[in-house]
Amino acid sequence: VKKALDKRVTSADVARAAGVSRTTVSFVLNNKPGFTIGEETRSRVLAAADRLGYRPHASARRLAAGRSDLVLLSLPDLPIGVNVARFAERFAAALAESGLTVVAHLAALPGPSLPDVCAEIDAAAVVSLTSLDEETHAALRQSGAQVVLMPDDAADAVQEQIGWLQARHLIERGHRRLGYADARQTVPQRMAHVRLRGAIRACAEAGLEEPLTIGVNLDADDAAEAVSRWRAASVTGVCACNDETALAVLAGARESGLDVPGDLAVVGCDDIAAARLAAPPLSTVVFDLEAAGKQAAHSVLQALEGRAADVAGPGSEPHLLIRRST
Amino acid sequence: VKKALDKRVTSADVARAAGVSRTTVSFVLNNKPGFTIGEETRSRVLAAADRLGYRPHASARRLAAGRSDLVLLSLPDLPIGVNVARFAERFAAALAESGLTVVAHLAALPGPSLPDVCAEIDAAAVVSLTSLDEETHAALRQSGAQVVLMPDDAADAVQEQIGWLQARHLIERGHRRLGYADARQTVPQRMAHVRLRGAIRACAEAGLEEPLTIGVNLDADDAAEAVSRWRAASVTGVCACNDETALAVLAGARESGLDVPGDLAVVGCDDIAAARLAAPPLSTVVFDLEAAGKQAAHSVLQALEGRAADVAGPGSEPHLLIRRST
DNA sequence: ATGAAAGCGCTAACAA
DNA sequence: TTGTTAGCGCTTTCAT
């Protein structure tokens, strides 16, 4: 038994060690459907591969086979919250079962563009959590991606619905002039705009002015300033683009000596743990991306099945609900 | 001009279109050091490549060149916080400048193991944010990774130091019996144990009993129960493994009608926004992973320079400091 | 049931 | 300065 430390173990090495041809090795290791492998040969090959610590060269395999088992998941924003985490969890679980390998592209980081990364790893499928423009989409297809999945209009509608729910929540409780707290400090949440649109729609439907939008840092002093501007404009209820921003507004109101929700009502979005633990607990819109993760995985699988699929559809309709705490 | 929609554009196509050989194409596109390319030929090749929308087949390139420009960043826990985000940001920025492509492995997700993923994408380097056991490390090397980077003893020492700092903070303020709040609900933070060790050491140094450790869910009721157990054991100060858990303890204390920090002092770790926005604001240990990210990138680059490097060293010493709020 | 041989698309000596 | 040629490690038809 000789241990080679410097050179890669190739399938030829395994073949030699097992006294068979490379073809046989390939058949055995890939469990080829044409089940023509003798039991003794099979185990001999397996043993040799194991003993030599053989790992097939993935790039060579992709080149020869002309297909890839890699799925690239593009995550837009960087501190990754629980919602996206749950999405990813379901997504990965479903794909793992089919032997696909998921790697993530952290789009918020500096570096090569999504199509470049896709090309570099030679992914079979790309799933993005944000809509891609036509150009990017074309580039992805050209990069070899066989299937490209992204939120479609339906998914956007869900985001819009979130803003709508927030505003409705406040309007139903008698608020006639609303504010909207946008995140200023963090990486701009790409979905914030869509949500705002929903809030605007809710106001319009109720015959109200559209919300007074103010960018808020995750800082009590800064939020206090925003709060005073809202107060000056007779705003009594504020929708925040996410829970962290909502917590900032809460802190700002507290600093201004205001009672929440008496003087100022706040509703967030995401249902992060910290929001539930705040005093008073935040009202927040909960949306469940788990189902979407599973569905996205199925779309990918189905599309890859025929190895010829195109842009696939929605990420399903997450259950939207508002958790009332105030 | 013919547009082929079904077949991949290969370097041969470009060569044909430009009326040169594949070698020339390869040289031009890779900007080979042996700068022997005529200006006219060069532009002709570039034009043809662009016109055909040529993208080199990355797998084929890796196979032929025998090297990879992929770096796999393994992220252990899934909701990804700001610390790790900042680390990744610096890390990616430094590597992007050198033309390396970073993709992330979300280790918390179900699916193939790190070595498997590494092999599948054929990464040149792997960086993990948690220590890898000897077996995994060996598997990674066998998977073709030329450099494997992970927190070493020094990095572990930093984590331990965090726990120590938390405990010291409380001890210095006169607390003689400490509690430790471990996360129960979330994916077990792999570093929590190391931190706890630091807290234990601080207690030992001060001649105190070791902290009473209780697992706490991110839930006020559950935390309230933990709080009453601590109170029963005369605990007056609690170190939490992270800020979210600390917020839960805060909520639990509030629910029990206790004054913070009067009746129970709490110190977290991570300095998340929500902690700063809580009432009262949380004391927390801040540690800065940005420097570590940059340093990790440099280690990778240096190691890859000689394409022969081994396990590299520390992730530098983050600046540790405690933000006192109470 | 197994092996021989022809590539997959690219790079990199070596010629010319 | 450019083209010829020989692989990289694997898959896969086609013989055997």
Short mmCIF file of C-alpha atoms (C1' of nucleotides) in Angstrom, two decimals, chain B residues 11 22-23 26 30 32 54, chain C residues 8-14:
data_model
loop_
_atom_site.label_atom_id
_atom_site.label_comp_id
_atom_site.label_asym_id
_atom_site.label_seq_id
_atom_site.Cartn_x
_atom_site.Cartn_y
_atom_site.Cartn_z
CA SER B 11 -13.20 29.22 -27.97
CA ARG B 22 -7.63 28.72 -30.36
CA THR B 23 -4.24 29.31 -28.82
CA SER B 26 -6.68 31.79 -25.15
CA ASN B 30 -6.12 35.55 -20.47
CA LYS B 32 -0.84 36.09 -21.04
CA TYR B 54 -18.38 34.00 -25.57
"C1'" DC C 8 -15.93 17.55 -23.56
"C1'" DG C 9 -13.44 22.89 -23.93
"C1'" DC C 10 -9.56 24.62 -22.49
"C1'" DT C 11 -4.35 25.57 -21.56
"C1'" DA C 12 0.50 25.39 -22.37
"C1'" DA C 13 4.67 23.53 -23.93
"C1'" DC C 14 6.92 23.45 -28.30
#
